[in-house]
Coordinates of C-alpha atoms and ligand atoms in Angstrom, one line a residue:
M1 CA 37.0 156.1 139.3
I2 CA 36.4 158.3 136.4
K3 CA 34.1 157.9 133.4
T4 CA 32.2 159.2 130.3
E5 CA 28.8 158.4 129.3
K6 CA 28.0 159.6 125.9
L7 CA 30.1 162.2 126.0
T8 CA 29.8 164.6 122.7
Y9 CA 31.7 168.0 123.2
Q10 CA 31.2 170.9 120.4
Y11 CA 33.8 173.9 120.6
P12 CA 32.7 177.6 120.2
D13 CA 33.2 177.6 116.7
G14 CA 31.1 174.4 116.3
T15 CA 34.0 172.0 115.8
K16 CA 32.5 168.8 117.5
A17 CA 35.4 167.2 118.9
L18 CA 34.0 164.2 120.5
K19 CA 30.8 162.3 119.5
D20 CA 28.9 160.0 122.6
V21 CA 32.5 158.6 123.8
S22 CA 31.8 156.4 126.9
V23 CA 35.7 155.8 128.5
D24 CA 36.1 153.8 131.5
G25 CA 38.6 154.3 134.0
S26 CA 38.1 151.2 136.1
K27 CA 38.9 149.1 132.5
G28 CA 42.9 149.5 133.7
N29 CA 45.4 150.9 135.8
C30 CA 47.3 152.2 132.8
I31 CA 44.8 153.4 129.8
A32 CA 45.4 154.9 126.3
L33 CA 43.8 157.1 124.4
I34 CA 45.1 156.6 120.5
G35 CA 44.1 158.0 117.3
E36 CA 45.1 160.2 114.4
N37 CA 45.4 163.8 115.0
G38 CA 42.7 165.9 115.8
A39 CA 41.3 162.2 117.2
G40 CA 40.0 164.4 120.2
K41 CA 42.4 162.3 122.3
S42 CA 43.4 165.9 124.0
T43 CA 39.7 167.4 124.4
L44 CA 38.9 163.7 125.8
M45 CA 41.6 164.6 128.5
A46 CA 40.2 167.9 129.1
A47 CA 36.8 166.9 129.4
L48 CA 38.2 164.2 132.1
I49 CA 39.7 166.9 134.2
G50 CA 36.8 169.3 134.1
L51 CA 38.4 171.8 132.4
I52 CA 35.7 171.8 129.7
K53 CA 31.8 171.0 130.1
P54 CA 30.2 168.5 128.1
T55 CA 28.1 169.7 125.2
E56 CA 26.1 166.5 126.1
G57 CA 26.5 163.5 128.2
K58 CA 28.4 163.5 131.6
V59 CA 31.7 162.9 133.2
F60 CA 31.4 160.6 136.3
F61 CA 33.4 160.6 139.3
K62 CA 33.4 157.7 142.1
G63 CA 30.1 157.2 140.5
E64 CA 28.5 160.8 140.7
P65 CA 28.0 163.4 137.7
L66 CA 30.9 165.8 138.0
S67 CA 30.1 169.4 139.9
Y68 CA 31.0 172.4 137.9
K69 CA 31.1 174.2 140.7
K70 CA 34.4 176.6 141.3
K71 CA 34.6 175.0 144.9
D72 CA 33.9 171.6 143.9
L73 CA 36.1 171.6 141.0
Y74 CA 39.0 172.6 143.2
A75 CA 38.4 169.3 145.7
F76 CA 38.2 167.5 142.6
R77 CA 41.8 168.3 140.9
K78 CA 43.4 167.2 144.5
T79 CA 42.7 163.6 143.4
I80 CA 43.3 164.1 139.6
G81 CA 46.0 165.8 137.4
L82 CA 46.6 166.6 134.1
V83 CA 50.3 166.7 132.4
I84 CA 49.0 168.8 129.3
Q85 CA 50.5 167.8 125.8
E86 CA 52.6 171.4 125.5
S87 CA 53.6 170.8 128.9
D88 CA 56.3 172.5 129.0
K89 CA 54.3 175.5 128.4
Q90 CA 52.5 174.5 131.7
V91 CA 55.4 175.5 134.0
F92 CA 54.6 179.1 134.9
Y93 CA 57.1 180.2 137.5
S94 CA 60.9 181.3 137.3
G95 CA 61.4 178.6 139.9
I96 CA 61.9 175.1 139.9
Y97 CA 60.6 174.5 143.8
D98 CA 58.2 177.5 143.6
D99 CA 56.7 176.2 139.8
I100 CA 56.0 172.2 141.6
A101 CA 55.1 174.1 144.8
F102 CA 52.2 176.4 143.9
A103 CA 49.1 173.9 143.8
L104 CA 50.0 172.9 147.0
R105 CA 50.8 176.4 148.4
N106 CA 47.0 176.5 146.7
I107 CA 45.4 174.5 148.9
G108 CA 46.9 175.8 151.8
M109 CA 49.6 172.6 152.6
D110 CA 51.2 173.1 155.9
A111 CA 55.0 174.6 154.6
D112 CA 56.7 171.4 155.7
E113 CA 54.4 168.8 154.2
I114 CA 55.0 171.0 150.7
D115 CA 58.7 170.7 151.0
K116 CA 58.3 166.8 151.7
R117 CA 56.1 166.7 148.3
V118 CA 58.1 169.0 146.4
K119 CA 61.3 167.3 146.9
T120 CA 60.2 163.8 146.3
A121 CA 58.8 164.9 143.2
M122 CA 61.9 166.3 142.5
E123 CA 63.6 163.1 142.9
V124 CA 61.2 160.9 141.1
T125 CA 61.7 162.8 137.9
G126 CA 65.3 163.5 138.1
I127 CA 65.2 167.2 138.1
T128 CA 66.9 167.7 141.5
G129 CA 69.9 168.8 140.1
L130 CA 68.4 171.3 138.5
A131 CA 66.8 173.2 141.5
E132 CA 68.7 175.9 141.2
R133 CA 68.5 176.6 137.4
P134 CA 65.9 179.3 136.5
I135 CA 63.0 177.9 134.2
H136 CA 63.5 179.6 131.1
Y137 CA 67.1 177.9 130.6
L138 CA 65.5 174.6 131.0
S139 CA 65.1 172.8 127.9
Y140 CA 61.8 171.4 126.3
G141 CA 62.4 167.7 128.0
Q142 CA 63.5 169.2 131.4
K143 CA 60.5 171.4 131.7
K144 CA 58.1 168.6 130.9
R145 CA 59.5 166.9 133.9
V146 CA 59.1 170.3 136.3
A147 CA 55.3 169.7 135.0
M148 CA 55.4 166.5 135.7
A149 CA 56.9 166.8 139.2
G150 CA 54.2 169.7 139.7
V151 CA 51.1 167.0 139.3
L152 CA 52.7 164.1 141.3
A153 CA 53.8 166.4 144.0
M154 CA 49.9 166.5 144.7
E155 CA 49.8 162.6 144.9
P156 CA 46.4 162.1 142.8
G157 CA 45.1 159.3 142.6
I158 CA 44.5 159.7 138.9
M159 CA 47.2 161.2 136.5
L160 CA 46.4 162.0 132.7
M161 CA 49.5 162.3 130.7
D162 CA 48.9 164.0 127.2
E163 CA 52.2 162.7 125.0
P164 CA 53.9 162.3 127.9
T165 CA 57.2 161.4 125.5
L166 CA 56.6 163.3 122.6
G167 CA 59.7 165.4 121.5
L168 CA 61.9 163.5 124.1
D169 CA 65.5 161.9 123.5
P170 CA 65.9 158.2 124.2
K171 CA 66.9 158.8 127.7
S172 CA 64.6 161.2 128.8
K173 CA 61.9 159.3 127.3
A174 CA 63.4 156.4 129.5
G175 CA 63.0 159.2 132.4
V176 CA 59.3 159.3 131.7
K177 CA 59.0 155.1 131.8
S178 CA 60.4 155.1 135.0
I179 CA 58.5 158.1 136.6
I180 CA 55.1 156.1 135.0
H181 CA 56.4 152.7 136.0
D182 CA 57.4 154.3 139.6
A183 CA 53.7 156.3 139.7
L184 CA 52.0 152.8 138.9
G185 CA 53.6 151.0 141.7
N186 CA 52.2 153.8 144.0
G187 CA 48.7 153.0 142.9
I188 CA 48.3 156.0 140.9
K189 CA 46.0 155.0 137.8
I190 CA 47.8 156.7 134.3
I191 CA 45.2 157.4 131.6
L192 CA 48.1 158.6 128.7
S193 CA 47.8 159.7 125.1
S194 CA 50.3 158.8 122.8
H195 CA 51.0 158.0 119.5
D196 CA 54.4 155.7 120.3
M197 CA 52.6 152.3 119.9
D198 CA 55.8 150.7 121.7
F199 CA 55.6 153.0 124.5
I200 CA 51.9 152.3 124.8
Y201 CA 52.5 148.5 124.5
E202 CA 54.8 147.9 127.0
F203 CA 52.9 149.8 129.8
C204 CA 48.9 150.2 128.9
D205 CA 46.8 147.5 129.9
Y206 CA 43.6 148.9 128.3
T207 CA 43.5 151.0 124.6
Y208 CA 40.8 153.1 123.3
V209 CA 41.1 153.9 119.3
L210 CA 39.6 157.0 119.1
H211 CA 38.6 158.3 115.1
H212 CA 36.8 161.8 114.4
G213 CA 35.7 162.1 117.8
K214 CA 34.2 158.7 118.3
V215 CA 35.6 155.4 119.8
L216 CA 36.4 152.9 117.2
C217 CA 37.0 150.1 119.4
E218 CA 38.5 149.5 122.9
G219 CA 39.9 146.4 124.7
A220 CA 42.8 145.0 126.5
T221 CA 46.0 146.5 124.8
T222 CA 47.1 143.1 123.4
Q223 CA 44.0 142.7 121.3
V224 CA 43.5 145.9 120.2
F225 CA 46.9 146.3 119.1
K226 CA 46.0 143.0 117.0
N227 CA 43.2 144.5 114.8
K228 CA 45.5 145.7 112.2
E229 CA 42.0 147.1 110.2
A230 CA 41.3 149.6 114.0
L231 CA 44.9 150.6 113.6
K232 CA 44.7 151.4 109.7
T233 CA 41.4 153.2 110.1
A234 CA 43.0 155.5 112.9
S235 CA 46.3 156.1 110.9
L236 CA 48.2 154.1 113.5
E237 CA 50.8 152.2 113.1
E238 CA 51.5 148.6 114.5
A239 CA 53.5 147.8 117.6
T240 CA 57.3 146.2 117.4
M241 CA 56.5 143.6 119.6
T242 CA 53.0 142.5 117.7
R243 CA 55.0 142.4 114.4
L244 CA 57.5 140.4 116.0
E245 CA 54.6 137.9 117.1
E246 CA 53.1 137.6 113.9
C247 CA 56.7 137.6 112.1
L248 CA 58.5 135.3 113.7
G249 CA 56.0 134.1 116.5
I250 CA 57.8 135.8 119.6
K251 CA 55.2 135.7 122.1
G252 CA 54.0 137.3 125.7
Y253 CA 56.9 140.2 125.5
R254 CA 55.6 143.7 125.8
S255 CA 58.7 145.4 124.9
M256 CA 62.3 145.1 122.9
A257 CA 63.7 145.6 126.2
A258 CA 62.1 142.1 127.9
L259 CA 62.7 140.1 125.0
E260 CA 66.3 141.1 124.8
N261 CA 66.4 140.0 128.8
A262 CA 64.9 136.9 128.0
V263 CA 67.2 136.4 125.3
E264 CA 70.1 137.2 127.4
K265 CA 69.1 135.1 130.0
Q266 CA 68.6 131.7 127.4
R267 CA 72.3 132.9 126.4
K268 CA 73.7 132.6 129.9
E269 CA 71.9 128.9 130.8
V270 CA 73.3 127.6 127.4
R271 CA 76.8 129.3 128.1
T272 CA 76.6 127.9 131.7
N273 CA 75.4 124.2 130.6
E274 CA 77.7 124.0 128.2
I275 CA 80.8 124.6 131.3
S276 CA 79.4 122.3 133.1
S277 CA 78.9 119.6 130.2
S278 CA 82.7 120.3 129.3
R279 CA 83.5 119.8 133.0
N280 CA 82.0 116.4 133.2
Ligands
LIG1 N1 39.6 175.2 121.0 C1 39.3 174.6 119.9 N2 39.0 175.0 118.9 C2 37.8 174.8 118.1 N3 38.4 173.1 117.6 C3 39.3 172.7 118.6 C4 39.9 173.1 119.8 N4 41.1 172.5 120.2 C5 40.9 171.3 119.0 N5 39.8 171.6 118.2 C6 39.6 170.5 117.2 O1 39.1 169.3 117.7 C7 39.3 168.2 117.0 C8 40.0 167.8 118.4 O2 41.4 167.7 118.2 P1 41.8 167.3 119.8 O3 43.3 168.2 120.3 O4 41.3 166.7 121.1 O5 43.0 166.3 119.4 P2 44.3 164.9 119.2 O6 43.5 163.7 119.4 O7 44.3 165.6 120.5 O8 45.2 165.5 118.3 P3 46.9 164.9 118.6 O9 46.7 164.2 118.2 O10 47.1 166.2 117.0 O11 46.7 165.7 119.4 C9 40.5 168.8 115.8 O12 39.3 168.7 115.0 C10 40.6 170.3 116.4 O13 40.9 170.9 115.4
LIG2 MG1 46.3 165.7 121.5

């Protein structure tokens, strides 16, 4: 699994974006990195995938320190993929198919296997219908899906997603949720960053709060989200479900949809009971 130990990163202009950051990918299946703008989330993602080399401290993968030799990084990136924050800019090729196939061709994969993987990734991300469309005609949200498909086609063990729902309309956001849900179901570990607290509360089992490049607090998402002081320090909002729990005592639901389903189920039961008692 991926982890960092006391990772510090200073950009060439002197900005210290990460200070002594230790995160452990084995703490959950879907891990959140949250924090205010400039807290260091994207820098940490770049460090996790070996795009930048720590100034101090280390990244470990499967217990071994990450090697930054080109050949080793090449092998490493078959197992871990990153959907960057500006993922619409991650899409380079003029055709969707070629763009998704790019990394697979790069590693010399057999054409039939590439075809199978690209088609599956397009299906999962809901872009099959766009296959013939030139990339430059695609919208921001559609390009985001193409970028996700490119990462999924590699069938990575770990997927890093930097702000996956940013700038998406509710329907596209639901699409991303379903991609994440499926990926988790297929055993892919996800580490994501987001400012969307409801989205994190729904999906992430473990959360790190970053503040000024340091880990301010960490723990099970349900616990961290109750830490109002930490959330306030990191300029984060509370999630709707934790507010409902506090105001109305409604516990145990990770999303509004889950709560609505439970309410609907209860209503149906009441109606059924009323009908059967009116018959008796
Ligand atoms: N290429 C760079 N050169 C110098 N400083 C940088 C560079 N990229 C980022 N930074 C700085 O590093 C710090 C962390 O930035 P980062 O992008 O990791 O934050 P973030 O938590 O992802 O923020 P956001 O929520 O806005 O995406 C910020 O102070 C930022 O200005
Ligand atoms: Mg960022």
